[in-house]
XYZ file of C-alpha atoms in Angstrom:
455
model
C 261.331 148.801 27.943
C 260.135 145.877 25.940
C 261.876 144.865 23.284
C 260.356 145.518 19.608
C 259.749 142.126 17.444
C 261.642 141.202 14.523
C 258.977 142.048 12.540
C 258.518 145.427 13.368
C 262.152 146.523 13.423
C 262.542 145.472 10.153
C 259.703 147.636 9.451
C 261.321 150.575 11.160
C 264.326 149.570 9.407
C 263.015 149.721 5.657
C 261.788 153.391 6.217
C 265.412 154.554 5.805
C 268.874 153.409 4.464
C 271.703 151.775 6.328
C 273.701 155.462 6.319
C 271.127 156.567 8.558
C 271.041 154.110 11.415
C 273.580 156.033 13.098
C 271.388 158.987 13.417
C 268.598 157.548 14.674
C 268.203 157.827 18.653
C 267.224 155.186 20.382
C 266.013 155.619 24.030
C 267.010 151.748 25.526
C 270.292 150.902 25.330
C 269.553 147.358 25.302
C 267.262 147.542 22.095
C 270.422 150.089 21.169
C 272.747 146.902 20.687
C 270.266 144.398 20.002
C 268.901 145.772 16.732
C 271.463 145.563 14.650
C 271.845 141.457 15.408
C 268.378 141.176 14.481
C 268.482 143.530 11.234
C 271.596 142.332 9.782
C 272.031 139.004 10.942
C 269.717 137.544 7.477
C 270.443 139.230 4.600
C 268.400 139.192 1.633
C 270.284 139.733 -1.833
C 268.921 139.957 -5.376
C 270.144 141.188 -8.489
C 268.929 145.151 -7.944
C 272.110 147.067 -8.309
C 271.600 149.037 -4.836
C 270.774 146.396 -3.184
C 273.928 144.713 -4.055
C 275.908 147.696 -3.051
C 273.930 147.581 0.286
C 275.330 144.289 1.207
C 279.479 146.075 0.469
C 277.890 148.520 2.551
C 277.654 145.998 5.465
C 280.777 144.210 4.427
C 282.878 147.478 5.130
C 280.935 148.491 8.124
C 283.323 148.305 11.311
C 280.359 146.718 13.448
C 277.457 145.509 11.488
C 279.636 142.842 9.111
C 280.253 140.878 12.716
C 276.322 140.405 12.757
C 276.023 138.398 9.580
C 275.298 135.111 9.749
C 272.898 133.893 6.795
C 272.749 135.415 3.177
C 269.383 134.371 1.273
C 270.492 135.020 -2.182
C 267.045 134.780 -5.082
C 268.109 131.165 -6.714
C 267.429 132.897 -9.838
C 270.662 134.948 -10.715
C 271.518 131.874 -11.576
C 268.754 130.905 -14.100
C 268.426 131.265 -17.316
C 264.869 130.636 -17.722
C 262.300 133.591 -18.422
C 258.879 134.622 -18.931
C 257.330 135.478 -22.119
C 258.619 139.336 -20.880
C 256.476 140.969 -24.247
C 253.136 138.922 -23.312
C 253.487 140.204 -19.819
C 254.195 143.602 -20.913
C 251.209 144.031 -22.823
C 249.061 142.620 -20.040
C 249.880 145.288 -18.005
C 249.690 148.081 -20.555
C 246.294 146.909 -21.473
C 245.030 148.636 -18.617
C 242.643 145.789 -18.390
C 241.737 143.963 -14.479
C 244.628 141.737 -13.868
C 243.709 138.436 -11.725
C 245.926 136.722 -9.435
C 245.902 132.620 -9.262
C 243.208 131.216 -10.177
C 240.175 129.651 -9.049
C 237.595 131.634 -6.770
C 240.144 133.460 -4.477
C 241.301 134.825 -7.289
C 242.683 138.744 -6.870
C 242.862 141.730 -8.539
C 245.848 143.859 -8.191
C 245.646 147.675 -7.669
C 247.369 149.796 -10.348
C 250.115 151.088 -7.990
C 250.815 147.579 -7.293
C 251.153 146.967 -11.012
C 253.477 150.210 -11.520
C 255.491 149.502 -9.132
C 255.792 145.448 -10.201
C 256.454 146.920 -13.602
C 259.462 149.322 -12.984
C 260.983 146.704 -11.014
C 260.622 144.332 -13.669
C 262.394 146.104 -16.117
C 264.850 146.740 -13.668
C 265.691 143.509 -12.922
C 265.778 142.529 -16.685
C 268.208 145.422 -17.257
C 270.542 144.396 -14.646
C 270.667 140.582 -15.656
C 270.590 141.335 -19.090
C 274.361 143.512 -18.137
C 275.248 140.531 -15.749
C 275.052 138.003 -18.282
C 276.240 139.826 -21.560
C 279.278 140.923 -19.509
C 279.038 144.370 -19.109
C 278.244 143.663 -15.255
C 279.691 141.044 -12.737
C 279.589 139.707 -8.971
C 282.983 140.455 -8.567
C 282.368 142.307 -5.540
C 281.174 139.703 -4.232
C 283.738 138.224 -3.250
C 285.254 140.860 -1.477
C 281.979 140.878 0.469
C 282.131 137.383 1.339
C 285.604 138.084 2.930
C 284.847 140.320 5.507
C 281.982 138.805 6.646
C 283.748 136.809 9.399
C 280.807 135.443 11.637
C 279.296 134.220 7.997
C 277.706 130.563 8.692
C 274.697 129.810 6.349
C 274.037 130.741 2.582
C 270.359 129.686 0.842
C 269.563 129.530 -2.703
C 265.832 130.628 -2.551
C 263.048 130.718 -4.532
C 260.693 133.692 -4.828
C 257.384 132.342 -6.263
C 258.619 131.116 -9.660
C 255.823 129.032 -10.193
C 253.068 131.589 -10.082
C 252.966 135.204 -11.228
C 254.429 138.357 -10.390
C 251.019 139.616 -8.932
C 250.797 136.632 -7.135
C 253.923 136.919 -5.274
C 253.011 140.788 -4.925
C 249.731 139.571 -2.841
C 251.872 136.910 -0.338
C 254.188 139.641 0.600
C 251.631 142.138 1.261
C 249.941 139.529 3.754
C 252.760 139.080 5.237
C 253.294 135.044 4.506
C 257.008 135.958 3.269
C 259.419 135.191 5.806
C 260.842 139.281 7.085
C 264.833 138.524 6.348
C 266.009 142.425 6.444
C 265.237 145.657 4.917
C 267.164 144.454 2.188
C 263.841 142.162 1.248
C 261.001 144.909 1.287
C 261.292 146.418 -2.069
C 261.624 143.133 -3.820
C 257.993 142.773 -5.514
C 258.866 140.454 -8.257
C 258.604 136.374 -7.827
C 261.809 135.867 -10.156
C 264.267 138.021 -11.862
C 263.824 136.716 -15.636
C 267.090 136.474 -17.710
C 267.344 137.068 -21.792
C 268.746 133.576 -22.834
C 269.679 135.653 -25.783
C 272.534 137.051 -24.248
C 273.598 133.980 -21.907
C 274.223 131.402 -24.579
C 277.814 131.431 -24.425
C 280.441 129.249 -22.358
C 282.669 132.036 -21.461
C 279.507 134.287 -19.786
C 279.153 131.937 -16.421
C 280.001 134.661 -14.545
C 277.294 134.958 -11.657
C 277.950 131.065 -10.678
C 281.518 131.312 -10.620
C 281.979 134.788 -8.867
C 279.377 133.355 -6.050
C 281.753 130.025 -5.973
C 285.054 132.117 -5.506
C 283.372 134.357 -2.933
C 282.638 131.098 -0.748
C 286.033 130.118 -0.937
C 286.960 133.211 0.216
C 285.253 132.811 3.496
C 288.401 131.276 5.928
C 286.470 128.001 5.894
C 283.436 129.183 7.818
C 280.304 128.164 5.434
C 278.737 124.637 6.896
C 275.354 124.651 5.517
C 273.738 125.484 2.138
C 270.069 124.787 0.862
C 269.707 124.616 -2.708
C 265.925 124.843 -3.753
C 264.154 124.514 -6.895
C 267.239 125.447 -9.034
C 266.113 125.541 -12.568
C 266.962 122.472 -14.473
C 268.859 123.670 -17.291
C 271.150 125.050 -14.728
C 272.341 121.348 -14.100
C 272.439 120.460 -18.187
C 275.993 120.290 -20.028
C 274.303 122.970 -22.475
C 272.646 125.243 -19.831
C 274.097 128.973 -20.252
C 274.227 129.416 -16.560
C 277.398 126.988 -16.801
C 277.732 124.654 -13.856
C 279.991 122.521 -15.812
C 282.232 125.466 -16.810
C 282.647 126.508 -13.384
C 286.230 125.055 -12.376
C 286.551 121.801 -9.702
C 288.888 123.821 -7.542
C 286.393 126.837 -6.884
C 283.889 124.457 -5.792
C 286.366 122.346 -3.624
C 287.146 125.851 -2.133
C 283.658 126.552 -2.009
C 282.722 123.456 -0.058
C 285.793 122.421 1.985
C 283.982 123.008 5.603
C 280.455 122.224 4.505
C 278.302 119.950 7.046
C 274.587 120.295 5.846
C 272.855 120.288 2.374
C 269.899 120.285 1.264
C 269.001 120.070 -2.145
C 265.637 119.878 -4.383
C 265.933 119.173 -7.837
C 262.761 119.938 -10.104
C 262.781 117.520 -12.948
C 260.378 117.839 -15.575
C 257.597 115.484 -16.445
C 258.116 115.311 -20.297
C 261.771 115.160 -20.216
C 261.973 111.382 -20.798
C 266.182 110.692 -20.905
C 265.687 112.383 -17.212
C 262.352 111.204 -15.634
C 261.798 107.324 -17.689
C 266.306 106.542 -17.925
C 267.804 107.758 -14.775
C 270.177 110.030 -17.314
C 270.618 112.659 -14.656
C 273.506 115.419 -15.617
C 276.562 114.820 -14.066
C 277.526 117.908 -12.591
C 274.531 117.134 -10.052
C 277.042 114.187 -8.414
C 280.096 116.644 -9.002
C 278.208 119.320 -6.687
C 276.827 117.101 -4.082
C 279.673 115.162 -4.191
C 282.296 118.082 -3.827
C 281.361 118.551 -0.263
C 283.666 116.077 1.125
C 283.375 116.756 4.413
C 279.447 116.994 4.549
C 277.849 115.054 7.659
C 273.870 115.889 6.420
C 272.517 115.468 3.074
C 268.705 116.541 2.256
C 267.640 115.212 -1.026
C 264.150 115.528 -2.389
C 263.047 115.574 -6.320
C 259.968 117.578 -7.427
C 258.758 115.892 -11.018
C 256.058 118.788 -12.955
C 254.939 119.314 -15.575
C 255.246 123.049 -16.994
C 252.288 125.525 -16.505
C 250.601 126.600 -19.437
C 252.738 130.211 -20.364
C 255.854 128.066 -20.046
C 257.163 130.138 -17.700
C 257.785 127.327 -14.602
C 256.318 124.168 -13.435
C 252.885 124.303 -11.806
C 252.707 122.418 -8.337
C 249.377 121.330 -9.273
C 250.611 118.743 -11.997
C 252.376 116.616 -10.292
C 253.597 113.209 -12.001
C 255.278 109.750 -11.134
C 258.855 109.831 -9.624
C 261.816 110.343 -11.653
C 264.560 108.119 -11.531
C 267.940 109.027 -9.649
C 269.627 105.885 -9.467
C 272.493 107.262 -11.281
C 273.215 110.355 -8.714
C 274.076 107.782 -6.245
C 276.038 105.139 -8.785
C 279.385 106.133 -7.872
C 278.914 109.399 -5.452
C 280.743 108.706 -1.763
C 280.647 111.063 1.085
C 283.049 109.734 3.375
C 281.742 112.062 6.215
C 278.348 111.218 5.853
C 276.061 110.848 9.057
C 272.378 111.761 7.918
C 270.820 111.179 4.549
C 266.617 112.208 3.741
C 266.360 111.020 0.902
C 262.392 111.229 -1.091
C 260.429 111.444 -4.152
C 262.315 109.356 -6.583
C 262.481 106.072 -8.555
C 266.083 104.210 -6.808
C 267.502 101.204 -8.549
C 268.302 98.364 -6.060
C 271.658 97.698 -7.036
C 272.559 101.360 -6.561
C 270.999 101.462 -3.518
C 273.017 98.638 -2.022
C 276.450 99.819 -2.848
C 275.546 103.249 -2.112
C 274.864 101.712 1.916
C 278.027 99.431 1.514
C 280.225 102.504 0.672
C 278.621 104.179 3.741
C 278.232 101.532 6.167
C 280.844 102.730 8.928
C 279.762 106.481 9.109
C 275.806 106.832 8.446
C 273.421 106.932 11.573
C 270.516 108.484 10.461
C 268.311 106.928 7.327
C 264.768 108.790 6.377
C 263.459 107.389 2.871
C 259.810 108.696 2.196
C 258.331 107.957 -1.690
C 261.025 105.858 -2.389
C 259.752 103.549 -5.610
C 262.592 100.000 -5.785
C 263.912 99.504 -9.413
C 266.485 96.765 -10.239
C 268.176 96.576 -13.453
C 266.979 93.086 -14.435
C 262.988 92.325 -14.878
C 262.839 90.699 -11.874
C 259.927 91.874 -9.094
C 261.448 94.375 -6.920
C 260.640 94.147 -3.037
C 262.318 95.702 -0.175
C 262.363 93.200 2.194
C 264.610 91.370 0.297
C 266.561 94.268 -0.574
C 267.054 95.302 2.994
C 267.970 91.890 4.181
C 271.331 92.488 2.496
C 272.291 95.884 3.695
C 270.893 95.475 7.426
C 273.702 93.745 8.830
C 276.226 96.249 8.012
C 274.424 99.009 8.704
C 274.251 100.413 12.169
C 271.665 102.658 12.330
C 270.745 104.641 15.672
C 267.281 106.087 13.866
C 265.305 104.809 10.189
C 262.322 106.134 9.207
C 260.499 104.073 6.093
C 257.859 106.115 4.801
C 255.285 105.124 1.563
C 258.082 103.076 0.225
C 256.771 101.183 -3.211
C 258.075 97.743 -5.106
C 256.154 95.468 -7.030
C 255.579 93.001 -4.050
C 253.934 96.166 -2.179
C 251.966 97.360 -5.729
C 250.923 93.528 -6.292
C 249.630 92.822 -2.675
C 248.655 95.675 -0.472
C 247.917 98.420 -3.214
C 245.966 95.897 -5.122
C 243.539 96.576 -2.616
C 240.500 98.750 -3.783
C 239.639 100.205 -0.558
C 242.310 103.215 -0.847
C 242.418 104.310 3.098
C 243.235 100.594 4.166
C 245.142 100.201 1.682
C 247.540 103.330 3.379
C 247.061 101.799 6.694
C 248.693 98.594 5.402
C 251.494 100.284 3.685
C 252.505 102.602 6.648
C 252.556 99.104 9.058
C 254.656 97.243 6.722
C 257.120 100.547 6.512
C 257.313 99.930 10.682
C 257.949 96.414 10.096
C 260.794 97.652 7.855
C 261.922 100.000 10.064
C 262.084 97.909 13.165
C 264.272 95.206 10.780
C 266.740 97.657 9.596
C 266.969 99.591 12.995
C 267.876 96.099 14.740
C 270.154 95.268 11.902
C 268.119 92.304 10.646
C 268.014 90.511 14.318
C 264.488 90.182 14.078
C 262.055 88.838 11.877
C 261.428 89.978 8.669
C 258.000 91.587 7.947
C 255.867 89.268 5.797
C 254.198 90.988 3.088
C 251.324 88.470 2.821
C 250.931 89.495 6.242
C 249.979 92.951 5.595
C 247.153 91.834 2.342
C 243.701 92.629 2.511
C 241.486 89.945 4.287
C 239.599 87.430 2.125
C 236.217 86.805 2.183
């Protein structure tokens, strides 16, 4: 017999709880013991009470808690952030055609859809709204995390939170969202949106703290994490969600075996101390910077500007770079092998002791949309900048991607003939490259080599 895909045994698997698997006869032995590693090895976990008691009914299962490997938990139990939840309310009681996007490919939902969006909403609101105003927790948790022994990945992800609920409703019904478990197929809503009215308060950082003490709970067995798109008053010494609250020795715990993370931060536009100064919170650096023994750091910055209902950043307004020089000031990762590293404004003198402090471990560089700062008003230009951290780096792979300075801005981008211009930019990257790969051996690129031709 050949085997069923993913896709469709998840399918088969959402058409009945996990109580019933054990009734249900399956003729091949083979798909018999391969089903459950395929249903239970992603786990999908939002803030729906019966979902969460779901995942503690895996955790006490005698076999299925050995399939676990990944958790995908919605990024947003942890945000604060909500919709206008009144404004969206009375859209959908208006009975009125309710479009999805915008533009020409614009939708309509069908009423069930909306029903169904709208019970789940309120839902979700209810539960958070308990969560937060303490008269619900994630205590269990950590018991959960515990007896998941084969547990290896956990990933902060984001359901849509830039568009609408009937946006996200249409992706999932095309089938575009990844299939993680049965857990995931009742989930309609892009983001579970949390009353700030009843989060305000240091002592209700609950959710963030229970998930931190559950990861330490794990007998040292979590090596990567991805943390996308967190909101950014999560990271903010006033943000209710209370990072800074959370005690240093739950996320030492948390992080004491963790190899790989990758993190995007979404900054936005019109917050000036952020974006124009560099004033990045601190507890940024304290979370990156608890991982001590973390070989591969991601690190990529998003910079929007928020959509017009306030309710998250549009993707379509994208803005300059923010600056992240000081997220790198004093952070050291003594383990650290790989660093990606985009999207951001980096001050030069950072940069350089940043390398220094890593020069004897890190073997992998990628830097794509890096723009060079420098604390003085002198012009910036990274050929100069690299020909002081080349020879004590020993790199066995660099990739320089649309890297900007002035000397780059004054003499190839200058250029008015835009595709050339790129051309230009990408050789003098490779010149770059080849010069920090060889450890500054060979020749320096020239940048007046790489100007337009005169005449």
């Amino acid at each position: 017999m050949e085997l069923l895909p993913l896709e469709i045994m998840a399918e088969v698997c959402s058409f009945s709880d996990f109580g019933s698997l054990k009734k249900i006869r399956l003729v091949s032995t083979a798909f018999a013991q391969i089903a459950p590693r395929y249903l239970f090895e992603e786990i999908y976990v939002t803030l729906i009470p019966e979902y969460l008691d779901k995942l503690t009914e895996v955790a006490i299962h005698p076999t299925l808690r050995f399939h676990v490997r990944t958790l995908f938990f919605d990024y947003d139990i942890l945000n604060e952030e909500f919709a206008e939840y009144d404004v969206w309310k009375a859209e959908v009681d208006s009975g009125g055609p309710i479009s999805i996007g915008g533009g020409p490919g614009a939708e309509v939902n069908a009423p069930a859809d909306l029903d169904c969006s709208h019970q789940n909403f309120c839902r979700l609101l209810s539960s958070q709204k308990a969560l937060f105003d303490g008269r619900m927790d994630l205590e269990f948790l950590i018991a959960a995390f515990a007896l998941l022994p084969n547990l290896r990945d956990i990933y902060s992800m984001a359901m849509q939170s830039s568009t609408t609920p009937y946006y996200s409703i249409r992706r999932r019904k095309n089938g575009m969202d990844p299939v993680l478990s049965a857990l995931q197929r009742d989930t309609l809503l892009p983001k579970p949106f949390v009353d700030t009215s009843v989060s305000t308060q240091t002592g209700l950082s609950r959710p963030l703290a229970s998930l931190l003490s559950g990861l330490g709970l794990t007998r040292k067995q979590i090596y990567s994490i991805v943390v996308a798109d967190i909101a950014w008053s999560f990271w903010k010494q006033d943000g209710p969600s209370g990072f800074q609250h959370v005690g240093q020795e739950l996320i030492d715990a948390a992080f004491q075996q963790l190899k790989n993370m990758y993190v995007i931060l979404v900054v936005d536009a019109y917050d000036l101390e952020v974006r124009l100064q560099g004033m990045l919170p601190l507890s940024i650096s304290t979370f990156i910077g608890a991982a001590k023994r973390l070989q591969w750091l991601t690190l990529e910055f998003g910079c929007y500007a928020k959509d017009e209902d306030g309710a998250g950043f549009d993707n379509n307004i994208a803005t300059r770079s923010p600056r992240a020089g000081q997220l790198f000031a004093k952070l050291t990762l003594p383990c650290l092998v790989t660093l990606h590293f985009g999207n951001c404004i980096l001050t030069e003198e950072i940069l350089i002791g940043f390398m220094k402090r890593h020069s004897t471990t890190l073997k992998y560089l990628h830097l794509v949309e890096v723009d060079l700062d420098n604390q003085s008003m002198e012009s910036t230009s990274w050929a100069e900048t690299l020909k002081q951290i080349a020879p004590i780096l020993a790199l066995e792979t660099v990739n320089l991607l649309a890297l900007r300075s002035d000397d780059i801005e004054n003499v190839i981008v200058a250029d008015t003939n835009g595709e050339a211009c790129n051309s230009r930019v990408d050789a003098y990257c490779k010149g770059l490259t080849r010069f920090l790969r060889n450890r500054g051996q060979t020749g320096c690129p020239r940048i007046l080599d790489f100007a337009a031709p005169t005449g």
